[in-house]
Amino acid sequence: MLTFLQAGVDFGYEWRWNYAHSIPLAIACLLLLAAWKWSFPRWIQLILAATAAWSLAAFLIVAFLLGSNQPLKMPTPRFLASGQGRVLDAGSGSGRSSLMVLQARPEVHLVALDRFAQGFGIAENGEARLLANLKAAGVAGRAEIVSADMREMPFQDASFDGVVSAFAIDHLGAGAFRLALGEVARVLKPGGEFLFLTVNRDLWLQFAYPLLGGYFGQPAAGERWKTRLAAGGFDIVETGTLPGKLYILCRKR
């Protein structure tokens, strides 16, 4: 399994998602040093110390618990438990979910599909970055890259055993989501599995990003997503959470 510091894999997430907390940490530490040196009131020193402690804790949570620059961990062993088959990563981006599947299921062949549009927090989001990450992880031989829209996939009906979409299909508006979900159902074989991952505004995420609660959506949104998936022709098999993440495993009816 790739680690946070392993060379060669770079998912390209902008600095604000990985290192933004280092700024208030540095500022708070400098002000705390000045406050101690010039004997500022104790309450000021306590506020600065608390700010520094929060910044450090949030930095560690983002780096090692939320891990935006690490491959995702397979959230459930039930997804494609046979360990074989053809899997589509719908909205692969720079490869976090693709590496998740390829590492956890070493006998699958994966198709990574994305429009590779800019503006989703990934610097130089493109096929070149994804391919470089697949090669660095040693799994490029079991993967292919397709540049296309999730709402109009260039695949035949019932051509995949499983589909995964992590922080991708959920970013679409309601109408586009229904179109993309319809495409997922179309390309899946009968009884095929769909592993859906989205942001979960849990305590870890709220602690690390207290000012971005609206951006990350509403907490406890699992029922809403399950309703949408069920309306799209899927039976819910399992739901669960990881730090900052909600996953729903479902099966095509």
Tab-separated table of N, CA and C in Angstrom, residues 13 72 89-92 96-97 100 164-171 194-198:
chain	number	residue	atom	x	y	z
A	13	TYR	N	-3.434	17.580	-5.534
A	13	TYR	CA	-4.403	18.457	-4.878
A	13	TYR	C	-3.744	19.759	-4.453
A	72	LEU	N	-7.228	6.183	-1.808
A	72	LEU	CA	-8.309	5.833	-0.906
A	72	LEU	C	-8.150	4.397	-0.429
A	89	ASP	N	-14.025	3.130	-13.137
A	89	ASP	CA	-13.903	4.230	-12.182
A	89	ASP	C	-14.490	5.464	-12.859
A	90	ALA	N	-15.706	5.823	-12.475
A	90	ALA	CA	-16.432	6.926	-13.097
A	90	ALA	C	-16.055	8.230	-12.410
A	91	GLY	N	-15.205	9.015	-13.068
A	91	GLY	CA	-14.699	10.249	-12.479
A	91	GLY	C	-13.410	9.985	-11.731
A	92	SER	N	-12.439	9.427	-12.417
A	92	SER	CA	-11.218	8.944	-11.760
A	92	SER	C	-10.303	10.067	-11.292
A	96	ARG	N	-6.951	8.515	-7.208
A	96	ARG	CA	-7.061	7.993	-5.842
A	96	ARG	C	-7.951	6.760	-5.784
A	97	SER	N	-9.132	6.828	-6.415
A	97	SER	CA	-10.049	5.692	-6.377
A	97	SER	C	-9.588	4.576	-7.307
A	100	MET	N	-7.103	2.639	-5.408
A	100	MET	CA	-7.819	1.903	-4.364
A	100	MET	C	-8.280	0.548	-4.888
A	164	VAL	N	-17.118	2.122	-9.589
A	164	VAL	CA	-16.850	2.926	-8.407
A	164	VAL	C	-16.851	4.385	-8.819
A	165	SER	N	-17.408	5.241	-7.972
A	165	SER	CA	-17.336	6.684	-8.187
A	165	SER	C	-17.092	7.344	-6.837
A	166	ALA	N	-15.933	7.982	-6.703
A	166	ALA	CA	-15.543	8.579	-5.431
A	166	ALA	C	-15.407	10.083	-5.592
A	167	PHE	N	-16.295	10.829	-4.933
A	167	PHE	CA	-16.247	12.290	-4.949
A	167	PHE	C	-16.256	12.801	-6.383
A	168	ALA	N	-17.111	12.224	-7.204
A	168	ALA	CA	-17.173	12.590	-8.618
A	168	ALA	C	-18.621	12.747	-9.053
A	169	ILE	N	-19.348	11.649	-9.132
A	169	ILE	CA	-20.735	11.727	-9.583
A	169	ILE	C	-21.582	12.560	-8.626
A	170	ASP	N	-21.197	12.590	-7.356
A	170	ASP	CA	-21.946	13.371	-6.365
A	170	ASP	C	-21.742	14.872	-6.545
A	171	HIS	N	-20.718	15.274	-7.327
A	171	HIS	CA	-20.478	16.695	-7.571
A	171	HIS	C	-21.398	17.263	-8.649
A	194	PHE	N	-22.124	-1.301	-7.509
A	194	PHE	CA	-21.741	0.102	-7.617
A	194	PHE	C	-21.321	0.578	-6.242
A	195	LEU	N	-20.064	1.018	-6.126
A	195	LEU	CA	-19.544	1.559	-4.871
A	195	LEU	C	-19.476	3.075	-5.002
A	196	PHE	N	-20.299	3.747	-4.226
A	196	PHE	CA	-20.456	5.206	-4.281
A	196	PHE	C	-19.834	5.811	-3.031
A	197	LEU	N	-18.926	6.770	-3.210
A	197	LEU	CA	-18.313	7.471	-2.084
A	197	LEU	C	-18.547	8.964	-2.220
A	198	THR	N	-18.862	9.600	-1.103
A	198	THR	CA	-19.081	11.039	-1.085
A	198	THR	C	-18.525	11.601	0.216
